[in-house]
Coordinates of C-alpha atoms in Angstrom, one line a residue:
Chain W
M1223 CA -21.1 -30.2 18.6
G1224 CA -23.4 -28.6 16.0
K1225 CA -25.1 -26.3 18.8
S1226 CA -21.7 -24.9 20.5
R1227 CA -20.6 -24.2 16.8
S1228 CA -23.3 -22.2 16.0
L1229 CA -23.0 -20.1 19.4
L1230 CA -19.4 -19.8 18.4
S1231 CA -20.4 -18.3 15.0
R1232 CA -22.7 -16.2 16.6
T1233 CA -20.4 -14.7 19.0
R1234 CA -18.2 -14.3 16.2
T1235 CA -20.5 -12.5 14.0
R1236 CA -21.5 -10.2 17.2
S1237 CA -17.4 -9.3 17.6
A1238 CA -17.1 -8.8 14.0
W1239 CA -19.7 -5.8 14.2
L1240 CA -17.8 -4.7 17.2
V1241 CA -14.5 -4.5 15.6
L1242 CA -16.0 -3.0 12.4
L1243 CA -17.8 -0.2 14.6
P1244 CA -14.8 2.3 14.6
M1245 CA -14.3 2.4 11.2
L1246 CA -17.9 2.6 10.0
V1247 CA -18.6 5.2 12.1
T1248 CA -15.3 7.0 11.1
L1249 CA -16.5 6.8 7.5
F1250 CA -19.9 7.7 8.4
V1251 CA -18.9 11.0 9.8
V1252 CA -16.3 11.9 7.3
A1253 CA -18.2 10.5 3.8
A1254 CA -21.8 9.1 4.3
W1255 CA -23.2 12.3 6.6
P1256 CA -21.0 15.2 4.8
L1257 CA -22.1 13.8 1.4
G1258 CA -25.9 13.9 2.4
R1259 CA -25.5 17.6 3.9
T1260 CA -23.8 18.6 0.8
I1261 CA -26.8 17.2 -1.3
W1262 CA -29.3 18.6 1.1
F1263 CA -27.5 22.4 1.0
S1264 CA -28.1 22.1 -3.0
F1265 CA -31.8 22.3 -2.2
T1266 CA -31.6 25.1 0.2
D1267 CA -30.4 28.8 0.3
A1268 CA -27.6 28.1 2.6
S1269 CA -24.7 30.5 2.8
L1270 CA -21.4 30.2 4.5
D1271 CA -22.4 32.0 7.6
L1272 CA -26.1 30.6 7.8
M1273 CA -25.8 27.0 7.3
A1274 CA -27.9 25.7 9.9
D1275 CA -31.0 27.8 9.3
A1276 CA -30.8 26.9 5.6
Q1277 CA -34.4 26.7 4.1
F1278 CA -35.6 24.4 1.4
V1279 CA -36.0 26.5 -1.9
G1280 CA -36.7 23.2 -4.0
I1281 CA -34.6 22.9 -7.2
R1282 CA -33.8 26.5 -7.7
N1283 CA -30.0 26.2 -7.7
Y1284 CA -30.4 23.9 -10.4
L1285 CA -33.2 25.5 -12.5
E1286 CA -35.6 27.9 -12.2
Y1287 CA -37.7 30.0 -14.6
V1288 CA -38.3 33.7 -13.7
K1289 CA -41.1 35.7 -15.4
F1290 CA -40.5 39.4 -16.2
G1291 CA -43.8 40.2 -17.7
D1292 CA -46.5 38.5 -19.4
E1293 CA -44.5 36.8 -22.1
D1294 CA -41.3 37.3 -21.2
G1295 CA -38.8 35.5 -18.7
Q1296 CA -35.6 33.9 -18.4
Y1297 CA -34.1 30.3 -17.0
Y1298 CA -31.6 30.7 -14.1
G1299 CA -29.8 28.3 -12.1
L1300 CA -26.4 25.6 -12.8
L1301 CA -28.3 24.1 -15.7
A1302 CA -28.6 27.3 -17.3
D1303 CA -25.5 28.9 -16.4
A1304 CA -23.0 28.8 -19.6
R1305 CA -19.9 28.9 -17.2
W1306 CA -21.2 25.6 -15.8
W1307 CA -21.3 24.0 -19.0
R1308 CA -18.1 25.4 -20.1
S1309 CA -16.5 23.7 -16.8
V1310 CA -18.4 20.3 -17.6
W1311 CA -16.9 20.5 -21.1
N1312 CA -13.4 21.4 -20.0
T1313 CA -13.7 18.7 -17.5
I1314 CA -14.6 15.9 -20.2
Y1315 CA -12.1 17.3 -22.6
F1316 CA -9.4 17.2 -20.0
A1317 CA -10.2 13.7 -18.9
V1318 CA -10.2 12.2 -22.3
V1319 CA -7.4 13.6 -23.7
S1320 CA -5.3 13.1 -20.7
V1321 CA -6.2 9.6 -20.0
S1322 CA -5.9 8.7 -23.6
F1323 CA -2.1 9.6 -23.4
E1324 CA -1.2 8.3 -20.3
T1325 CA -2.8 5.2 -21.5
L1326 CA -0.2 5.3 -24.8
F1327 CA 2.8 6.3 -22.9
G1328 CA 2.1 4.1 -20.1
L1329 CA 1.9 1.2 -22.4
V1330 CA 5.0 2.2 -24.1
I1331 CA 6.8 2.4 -20.6
A1332 CA 5.5 -0.9 -19.6
L1333 CA 6.4 -2.6 -22.5
V1334 CA 10.1 -1.5 -22.1
L1335 CA 9.9 -2.2 -18.5
N1336 CA 8.8 -5.9 -19.2
Q1337 CA 12.1 -6.3 -21.4
Q1338 CA 15.3 -7.6 -19.9
F1339 CA 18.2 -5.4 -19.8
R1340 CA 20.8 -3.7 -18.1
G1341 CA 19.9 -1.0 -16.0
R1342 CA 16.1 -1.8 -15.6
G1343 CA 15.5 -1.4 -11.9
L1344 CA 17.2 2.2 -12.2
V1345 CA 14.9 3.1 -15.1
R1346 CA 11.9 1.8 -13.3
A1347 CA 12.7 3.6 -10.2
A1348 CA 13.6 6.9 -12.5
V1349 CA 9.8 6.4 -13.9
L1350 CA 8.6 6.6 -10.5
I1351 CA 9.8 9.8 -9.5
P1352 CA 7.0 12.3 -11.3
W1353 CA 4.6 10.2 -9.4
A1354 CA 6.3 10.7 -5.9
I1355 CA 6.4 14.6 -6.5
P1356 CA 3.4 16.1 -4.8
T1357 CA 0.7 17.5 -7.5
I1358 CA 1.5 21.3 -6.3
V1359 CA 5.0 20.8 -6.7
S1360 CA 4.7 19.4 -10.3
A1361 CA 2.6 22.3 -11.0
K1362 CA 4.6 24.8 -9.5
M1363 CA 7.7 23.0 -11.5
W1364 CA 6.0 23.3 -14.8
A1365 CA 4.7 26.7 -14.3
W1366 CA 8.4 27.9 -13.9
M1367 CA 9.5 25.8 -17.0
M1368 CA 6.6 27.3 -18.8
H1369 CA 7.4 30.8 -17.9
D1370 CA 6.5 32.9 -20.9
Q1371 CA 10.0 35.1 -20.6
F1372 CA 12.4 32.8 -18.7
G1373 CA 11.1 29.3 -19.1
I1374 CA 13.4 26.7 -20.2
L1375 CA 10.6 24.9 -22.3
N1376 CA 10.5 28.0 -24.6
D1377 CA 13.9 28.1 -25.0
M1378 CA 14.3 24.4 -25.9
F1379 CA 11.5 24.5 -28.3
Q1380 CA 13.1 27.7 -30.2
R1381 CA 16.6 25.9 -30.2
L1382 CA 14.7 22.9 -31.8
G1383 CA 13.1 25.3 -34.0
L1384 CA 9.8 24.4 -33.1
I1385 CA 8.4 27.7 -32.4
S1386 CA 9.5 30.8 -33.8
E1387 CA 8.6 33.2 -30.5
P1388 CA 7.7 32.4 -26.9
V1389 CA 4.9 31.1 -26.0
A1390 CA 2.7 32.1 -23.0
W1391 CA 1.6 28.6 -22.1
T1392 CA -0.3 29.2 -18.8
A1393 CA -1.4 32.6 -19.4
S1394 CA -2.9 32.5 -23.1
P1395 CA -6.6 30.8 -23.2
D1396 CA -5.5 28.6 -26.4
T1397 CA -2.7 27.0 -24.5
A1398 CA -3.9 26.9 -21.1
M1399 CA -5.5 23.8 -21.2
I1400 CA -2.7 21.9 -23.1
A1401 CA -0.3 23.1 -20.2
V1402 CA -2.6 21.4 -17.6
M1403 CA -2.7 18.4 -19.7
I1404 CA 1.0 18.4 -20.2
V1405 CA 1.6 18.3 -16.5
D1406 CA -1.2 15.8 -15.9
I1407 CA -0.1 13.5 -18.1
W1408 CA 3.6 14.0 -17.0
K1409 CA 2.6 13.3 -13.6
T1410 CA 0.3 10.1 -13.7
T1411 CA 1.9 8.5 -16.5
P1412 CA 4.0 6.2 -14.0
F1413 CA 0.6 5.0 -12.5
M1414 CA -0.5 3.9 -15.6
A1415 CA 2.7 2.4 -16.5
L1416 CA 2.6 0.3 -13.4
L1417 CA -0.6 -1.1 -13.5
I1418 CA -0.2 -2.2 -17.0
L1419 CA 3.1 -3.5 -16.1
A1420 CA 1.7 -5.7 -13.4
G1421 CA -0.7 -6.8 -16.3
L1422 CA 2.2 -7.6 -18.5
Q1423 CA 4.0 -9.9 -15.8
M1424 CA 1.1 -12.1 -15.7
V1425 CA 1.3 -13.0 -19.4
P1426 CA 3.1 -16.7 -19.3
Q1427 CA 6.6 -16.2 -21.1
D1428 CA 6.1 -19.4 -22.9
I1429 CA 3.7 -17.7 -25.2
Y1430 CA 6.1 -15.5 -26.6
E1431 CA 8.8 -18.6 -26.9
A1432 CA 6.2 -20.2 -29.1
A1433 CA 5.2 -17.2 -31.2
K1434 CA 8.8 -16.5 -31.9
L1435 CA 9.8 -20.2 -32.6
D1436 CA 6.8 -20.0 -35.4
G1437 CA 8.3 -16.7 -36.7
V1438 CA 5.5 -14.4 -36.1
P1439 CA 6.4 -11.1 -36.2
A1440 CA 6.7 -8.9 -32.9
F1441 CA 3.9 -6.5 -33.7
R1442 CA 1.4 -9.3 -34.7
T1443 CA 2.4 -11.0 -31.2
F1444 CA 1.7 -7.9 -29.5
R1445 CA -1.4 -7.1 -31.3
R1446 CA -2.8 -10.8 -31.1
V1447 CA -1.6 -12.2 -28.1
T1448 CA -0.3 -9.8 -25.4
L1449 CA -3.0 -6.8 -26.1
P1450 CA -6.0 -9.1 -25.5
L1451 CA -4.4 -10.5 -22.4
I1452 CA -3.5 -7.2 -20.6
L1453 CA -6.7 -5.7 -21.7
P1454 CA -8.5 -6.1 -18.3
A1455 CA -5.6 -4.6 -16.6
I1456 CA -5.5 -1.5 -19.0
L1457 CA -9.1 -1.1 -18.6
V1458 CA -9.0 -1.0 -14.6
A1459 CA -6.3 1.3 -15.0
V1460 CA -8.1 3.7 -17.4
V1461 CA -11.1 3.7 -15.1
F1462 CA -9.3 4.5 -11.9
R1463 CA -7.6 7.4 -14.1
T1464 CA -10.9 8.8 -15.6
L1465 CA -12.5 8.7 -12.2
D1466 CA -9.5 10.8 -10.9
A1467 CA -9.3 12.9 -14.0
L1468 CA -12.8 14.2 -13.5
R1469 CA -12.6 15.4 -10.0
V1470 CA -9.2 17.0 -11.2
F1471 CA -8.5 20.7 -9.0
D1472 CA -4.9 21.1 -7.7
I1473 CA -2.7 21.2 -11.0
I1474 CA -5.9 23.9 -12.3
Y1475 CA -5.8 25.7 -9.1
V1476 CA -2.1 26.2 -9.2
L1477 CA -1.2 26.6 -12.9
T1478 CA -4.1 28.4 -14.6
P1479 CA -6.2 30.0 -12.2
N1480 CA -9.3 31.7 -12.9
T1481 CA -9.4 31.4 -16.4
D1482 CA -12.1 29.9 -18.4
A1483 CA -10.3 27.9 -20.5
T1484 CA -9.5 25.4 -17.9
R1485 CA -12.1 25.8 -15.4
T1486 CA -13.3 22.3 -14.7
M1487 CA -16.6 21.2 -12.3
S1488 CA -14.5 21.0 -9.1
V1489 CA -12.7 24.6 -9.7
Y1490 CA -16.1 25.7 -10.5
A1491 CA -18.0 24.1 -7.4
R1492 CA -15.2 25.4 -4.8
E1493 CA -15.4 28.8 -6.4
N1494 CA -18.8 29.0 -5.7
L1495 CA -18.8 27.7 -2.3
F1496 CA -16.0 29.5 -0.6
D1497 CA -14.9 32.5 -2.9
Y1498 CA -18.3 33.9 -4.4
D1499 CA -20.3 33.1 -1.0
Q1500 CA -22.8 31.0 -3.0
F1501 CA -22.6 28.0 -0.9
A1502 CA -26.0 26.2 -2.2
Y1503 CA -25.3 27.1 -5.6
G1504 CA -21.6 25.4 -5.2
S1505 CA -23.2 22.5 -3.3
A1506 CA -25.6 21.9 -6.4
A1507 CA -22.3 21.9 -8.6
S1508 CA -20.7 19.4 -6.2
T1509 CA -23.9 17.2 -6.3
L1510 CA -24.1 16.9 -9.8
L1511 CA -20.4 16.1 -9.9
F1512 CA -20.8 13.4 -7.6
L1513 CA -23.6 11.9 -9.7
V1514 CA -21.2 11.9 -12.8
I1515 CA -18.9 9.8 -11.1
A1516 CA -21.4 7.8 -9.2
V1517 CA -22.8 6.7 -12.4
I1518 CA -19.7 5.8 -14.2
T1519 CA -18.5 4.1 -11.3
I1520 CA -21.4 1.9 -10.8
T1521 CA -21.7 1.1 -14.6
F1522 CA -17.8 0.0 -14.1
I1523 CA -18.5 -2.2 -11.0
M1524 CA -21.9 -4.0 -12.8
A1525 CA -19.6 -4.4 -16.0
T1526 CA -16.9 -6.1 -14.5
R1527 CA -18.9 -8.1 -11.7
M1528 CA -16.4 -7.3 -9.2
D1529 CA -14.9 -10.0 -7.1
L1530 CA -15.8 -8.9 -3.5
E1531 CA -16.0 -12.2 -1.7
G1532 CA -12.6 -12.9 -2.8
K1533 CA -14.4 -16.4 -4.1
R1534 CA -12.5 -16.7 -7.3
S1535 CA -9.2 -15.6 -6.2
Chain C
M59 CA 19.7 -15.2 -33.3
K60 CA 21.2 -11.8 -32.2
T61 CA 19.2 -8.9 -32.3
P62 CA 20.3 -6.2 -34.8
L63 CA 22.3 -3.4 -33.6
W64 CA 20.1 -0.7 -34.8
K65 CA 17.5 -2.5 -32.9
R66 CA 19.0 -2.5 -29.5
L67 CA 20.2 1.2 -30.2
G68 CA 16.6 2.3 -30.8
F69 CA 15.4 0.6 -27.5
Y70 CA 18.1 2.2 -25.8
A71 CA 17.2 6.0 -27.4
V72 CA 13.4 4.8 -26.4
V73 CA 14.9 4.3 -22.7
A74 CA 17.0 7.5 -22.6
V75 CA 13.8 9.7 -23.7
I76 CA 11.7 7.4 -21.0
V77 CA 14.3 8.5 -18.1
L78 CA 14.9 12.3 -19.4
Q79 CA 11.3 13.3 -19.5
A80 CA 10.9 11.5 -16.1
L81 CA 13.9 13.2 -14.3
F82 CA 14.3 16.4 -16.2
P83 CA 11.4 18.6 -14.4
F84 CA 13.1 17.7 -11.1
Y85 CA 16.2 18.3 -11.9
Y86 CA 15.6 21.6 -13.3
A87 CA 13.6 22.5 -10.1
I88 CA 17.1 21.6 -8.2
L89 CA 19.1 23.6 -10.6
T90 CA 16.8 26.8 -10.1
S91 CA 16.8 26.5 -6.4
L92 CA 20.3 26.6 -6.5
E93 CA 20.1 30.3 -8.3
D94 CA 19.7 33.8 -7.1
G95 CA 19.5 37.2 -8.4
Q96 CA 19.9 37.7 -12.2
A97 CA 21.3 34.1 -12.6
L98 CA 17.6 33.0 -12.1
F99 CA 16.4 34.9 -15.1
D100 CA 19.1 33.3 -17.5
V101 CA 17.9 30.0 -18.6
N102 CA 20.6 27.2 -17.8
Y103 CA 21.0 23.8 -18.5
L104 CA 23.8 23.3 -16.1
P105 CA 24.5 24.5 -12.6
A106 CA 26.5 27.8 -12.7
A107 CA 27.6 29.2 -9.2
P108 CA 25.0 27.0 -7.1
D109 CA 24.1 28.8 -3.7
F110 CA 22.1 27.8 -0.9
V111 CA 20.6 31.2 -0.1
N112 CA 17.2 30.2 -1.4
Y113 CA 17.2 27.4 1.2
R114 CA 18.4 29.7 4.1
T115 CA 15.7 32.1 3.3
M116 CA 12.9 29.4 3.4
L117 CA 14.2 27.6 6.5
T118 CA 15.0 30.4 8.6
Q119 CA 12.9 33.3 7.5
G120 CA 9.0 33.0 8.1
V121 CA 6.9 30.0 8.8
F122 CA 7.9 27.3 6.6
G123 CA 9.6 25.3 9.1
R124 CA 6.7 25.1 11.2
Q125 CA 4.8 24.2 8.0
I126 CA 7.0 21.2 7.6
L127 CA 6.5 20.0 11.2
N128 CA 2.4 20.5 10.6
S129 CA 2.7 18.4 7.3
V130 CA 4.8 15.6 9.3
F131 CA 2.3 15.6 12.3
V132 CA -0.9 15.3 9.8
A133 CA 0.7 12.6 7.6
T134 CA 1.9 10.6 10.7
V135 CA -1.0 10.7 12.5
V136 CA -3.2 10.0 9.8
V137 CA -1.1 6.7 9.2
I138 CA -1.6 5.6 12.7
F139 CA -5.4 6.0 13.0
S140 CA -6.2 4.5 9.6
L141 CA -4.2 1.7 10.3
A142 CA -5.3 0.8 13.6
L143 CA -8.9 1.2 12.2
A144 CA -8.2 -0.7 9.1
V145 CA -6.4 -3.6 10.6
T146 CA -9.4 -4.7 13.1
A147 CA -12.1 -3.9 10.3
A148 CA -10.1 -5.7 7.8
Y149 CA -10.1 -8.6 10.3
A150 CA -13.8 -8.7 10.4
L151 CA -14.4 -8.5 6.7
S152 CA -11.6 -11.4 6.0
R153 CA -11.9 -14.1 8.5
I154 CA -15.6 -13.9 10.0
Q155 CA -18.5 -14.9 8.0
F156 CA -21.5 -13.1 8.4
R157 CA -24.2 -11.6 6.3
G158 CA -23.8 -8.6 4.1
R159 CA -19.9 -8.6 4.3
G160 CA -19.9 -8.4 0.6
L161 CA -22.1 -5.4 0.5
L162 CA -20.2 -3.7 3.3
L163 CA -16.7 -4.2 1.5
L164 CA -18.8 -2.7 -1.6
T165 CA -19.7 0.6 0.5
V166 CA -16.4 0.7 2.1
L167 CA -14.9 0.7 -1.6
S168 CA -17.3 2.9 -3.0
V169 CA -16.2 5.6 -0.5
S170 CA -12.8 5.9 -2.3
M171 CA -14.2 6.7 -5.5
F172 CA -16.0 9.8 -3.7
P173 CA -14.9 13.1 -5.0
Q174 CA -13.5 15.2 -2.4
I175 CA -15.5 18.4 -3.8
A176 CA -18.8 16.3 -3.3
V177 CA -18.2 16.0 0.8
L178 CA -16.4 19.6 1.0
S179 CA -19.7 21.5 2.0
G180 CA -20.8 19.0 4.2
L181 CA -17.6 18.5 5.6
F182 CA -16.9 22.2 6.1
E183 CA -20.2 22.4 8.6
V184 CA -18.9 19.2 10.3
I185 CA -15.7 20.4 11.2
R186 CA -17.0 23.6 12.3
F187 CA -19.6 21.6 14.3
F188 CA -16.5 20.3 16.0
G189 CA -14.5 23.5 16.6
L190 CA -11.9 22.0 14.2
F191 CA -11.7 24.9 11.9
N192 CA -8.1 26.0 11.4
S193 CA -6.8 22.8 13.4
L194 CA -4.4 20.2 12.0
W195 CA -7.0 17.6 13.6
A196 CA -9.3 18.7 10.8
L197 CA -7.1 17.3 8.4
V198 CA -6.3 13.9 10.4
F199 CA -10.1 13.8 10.5
S200 CA -11.1 14.7 6.9
Y201 CA -8.0 12.2 5.5
M202 CA -9.9 9.1 6.6
I203 CA -11.9 9.6 3.6
F204 CA -9.4 8.6 1.2
T205 CA -6.9 6.5 3.4
L206 CA -9.4 4.3 5.1
P207 CA -11.2 2.7 2.2
F208 CA -7.9 2.1 0.4
T209 CA -6.1 0.7 3.5
V210 CA -9.0 -1.5 4.6
W211 CA -9.5 -2.9 1.0
V212 CA -5.7 -3.9 0.7
L213 CA -5.7 -5.2 4.4
T214 CA -8.8 -7.1 3.7
T215 CA -7.5 -9.1 0.5
F216 CA -3.9 -9.7 2.3
M217 CA -5.7 -11.3 5.4
R218 CA -8.0 -13.0 3.3
N219 CA -5.0 -15.1 1.8
M220 CA -3.7 -16.5 4.9
P221 CA -4.5 -20.0 6.1
V222 CA -7.4 -20.7 8.4
E223 CA -4.9 -22.8 10.7
I224 CA -3.0 -19.7 12.1
E225 CA -6.0 -18.5 14.3
E226 CA -8.0 -21.8 14.8
A227 CA -6.0 -22.7 17.9
A228 CA -6.8 -19.2 19.1
I229 CA -10.3 -19.3 18.1
M230 CA -10.9 -22.8 20.2
D231 CA -9.3 -21.2 23.3
G232 CA -12.2 -18.6 23.1
A233 CA -9.8 -15.6 22.5
S234 CA -11.4 -12.3 21.7
S235 CA -11.1 -10.8 18.2
L236 CA -9.1 -8.0 19.6
T237 CA -6.4 -10.7 21.4
I238 CA -6.4 -12.5 18.0
I239 CA -5.8 -9.5 15.9
R240 CA -3.2 -8.6 18.1
R241 CA -1.2 -11.8 19.0
V242 CA -2.1 -13.6 15.6
F243 CA -2.3 -11.5 13.0
L244 CA -0.6 -8.4 13.7
P245 CA 3.2 -10.0 13.8
L246 CA 2.3 -11.5 10.2
M247 CA 1.0 -8.3 8.8
W248 CA 3.9 -5.9 8.5
P249 CA 4.6 -6.1 5.0
A250 CA 0.9 -5.2 4.2
M251 CA 1.0 -2.4 6.6
V252 CA 4.4 -0.8 5.6
T253 CA 3.1 -0.6 2.0
T254 CA -0.3 0.9 3.0
G255 CA 1.1 2.9 5.7
L256 CA 3.8 4.3 2.9
L257 CA 0.9 5.2 0.7
A258 CA -1.3 6.7 3.2
F259 CA 1.7 8.9 4.2
I260 CA 2.3 9.9 0.7
H261 CA -1.3 10.7 -0.1
A262 CA -1.7 13.0 3.1
W263 CA 1.7 14.6 2.7
N264 CA 0.5 15.7 -0.8
E265 CA -3.1 16.4 -0.3
F266 CA -4.5 19.9 -1.2
L267 CA -8.0 20.7 -1.5
F268 CA -8.9 19.8 2.2
A269 CA -5.7 21.6 3.5
L270 CA -6.6 24.7 1.4
T271 CA -10.3 24.8 2.8
F272 CA -10.0 23.9 6.3
L273 CA -6.7 25.6 7.4
S274 CA -6.8 29.6 7.4
T275 CA -3.5 31.0 9.0
D276 CA -0.1 30.5 7.6
S277 CA 1.5 29.0 10.7
Q278 CA -1.5 26.3 10.2
R279 CA -0.9 25.1 7.1
T280 CA 0.7 22.1 5.4
V281 CA 3.5 22.6 2.6
P282 CA 1.4 21.8 -0.3
V283 CA -0.8 24.7 0.4
A284 CA 2.3 26.7 1.6
I285 CA 3.8 26.5 -1.7
A286 CA 0.8 27.3 -3.6
L287 CA 0.5 30.4 -1.7
I288 CA 4.0 31.6 -2.3
S289 CA 3.7 34.6 -4.2
G290 CA 5.6 38.2 -4.5
R291 CA 4.4 41.7 -4.2
S292 CA 3.6 41.6 -7.8
E293 CA 3.2 38.9 -10.8
F294 CA 6.7 40.0 -11.8
E295 CA 8.1 39.3 -8.4
I296 CA 7.4 35.8 -7.9
P297 CA 10.1 34.6 -5.9
W298 CA 11.0 31.4 -8.2
G299 CA 14.1 30.3 -6.2
N300 CA 12.3 30.0 -3.0
I301 CA 9.6 28.2 -4.3
M302 CA 11.7 25.6 -6.0
A303 CA 13.8 25.6 -2.8
A304 CA 10.6 24.7 -0.9
S305 CA 9.6 22.3 -3.6
V306 CA 12.9 20.4 -3.4
I307 CA 12.7 20.2 0.4
V308 CA 9.1 18.9 0.5
T309 CA 9.6 16.4 -2.4
L310 CA 13.3 14.9 -1.4
P311 CA 12.0 12.7 1.3
L312 CA 9.2 11.4 -0.5
V313 CA 11.5 10.6 -3.5
A314 CA 14.0 8.9 -1.1
L315 CA 10.8 7.1 0.4
V316 CA 9.6 5.7 -3.1
L317 CA 13.2 4.8 -4.1
V318 CA 14.0 2.8 -0.9
F319 CA 10.5 1.0 -0.7
Q320 CA 10.0 0.9 -4.5
R321 CA 8.8 -2.7 -4.6
K322 CA 6.4 -2.2 -1.7
I323 CA 4.8 0.9 -3.0
V324 CA 4.2 -0.6 -6.4
S325 CA 2.7 -4.3 -4.9
G326 CA 0.7 -1.7 -3.1
L327 CA -0.4 0.3 -6.1
T328 CA -1.2 -2.5 -8.1
A329 CA -3.3 -4.6 -5.1
G330 CA -5.3 -1.5 -4.8
A331 CA -6.4 -1.5 -8.3
V332 CA -5.9 -4.7 -10.2
K333 CA -7.0 -7.0 -7.4
G334 CA -10.7 -5.7 -8.2

């Protein structure tokens, strides 16, 4: 019996790798290999037309000191590029502010949807709609609503007395980032709300009953009981959204193209790769963005000791 | 103990604000899509003299109809491929004990964290190597990078929670893995496959960066890129009515899908994230 069991388990193991193979090969060709090539290109002089003959040039794309004379010289490369650092800052600023507001609004919406009231199903359906709308479409819709002359947003705000004259939301450097963040917050708050709602629904109802009987004010119950219990769900949602926000591209490309005020790391990288014919330089930017995201992801996995084998479930 | 009136009113006011902010932009897009000429440039809150001319223009002139078909093709084929690859992989990852399983699952999952831009230059080379540049297959192929990890992950969790008994007899009969997957699991997997399939479809339908980079001619483009690139002769001639009509056309099917499959989509989204 023992022998046949082990034979069986060995054939099972072999067939496991066999059925895994197509998926693994696909992921290797679409993910691992291209990533490796991107990193390699970042250390070469590759250009769009000459990829195969790219020569290794060391870290020149990242940093290089060029001597002009005896004492004189200047640093070149990504790490010495003010535009790059501006886009790093833009990305971080965008991610932090957007995700904060999304968490706050998502929490409010989740708390509302967690109540029993008439028409709850309809409200939940309505909340999902921004999530269902393609990012490009959202960006275009808002671009029209934020139009400086004919936009309904300026009209509304003027009627409400919030602004005295029309604002060029997307064109002016002062408001371009705000415009982008409004669209992102509008579009992704539903995702946040759903994840937090899933956390809320796992909180046992009798806790609330007990707190109510003891006369604990609703806000105290929320802070002392609900919030600690849903904090893990919120954290997971925040990490997912942050990783997403750090690679933002579509909204900015459509809503505010070509402004220093909103250029993010992804936009910077693509510009160099395909618009400015600086393929190697753009690859270096892509590589750095990948590193940033990898560090955050690994930290997150370590910190939460993710349950991969399903032992705890 | 009844809740005081002001509290109930306050609650419904919050509900009203939530619904209004969620719906208004799409409502306004529909409103704009029904306006033409000068009416477009007067700010309206309610429809005045609706007119379908923008829809007629988009669907009969130019290649927008073709572009819709492109999107349908790409999204459908992506769903079929990623489900086929993921179901077999999920079977091995959930039902068979072997060394390195946890690490493998971790690797697959980590791919879903890849920023698309990080693989863009390498993928561009691969796609040119296979001669797929400006072909819809370039998108089908490259979209696997985000649909596969997610699909594998959700289907693995789903399969893991099924009792051992359902496949015991088949294993003892010496049935092959593929037979077990096809005969035993596939009939039970429909709920999870519908959910993941829908999410993969939506993701593929909306994708922008790869579609912008790997396709170069108008008749090959998918709808998000097509909409992003609609422009007038100058900045002052942007055809907002046409853009909004196109936007409504590509969004309505998605909104319908989301409303019909609301529960499935919500459970899929939360399974992808919370179960970690």
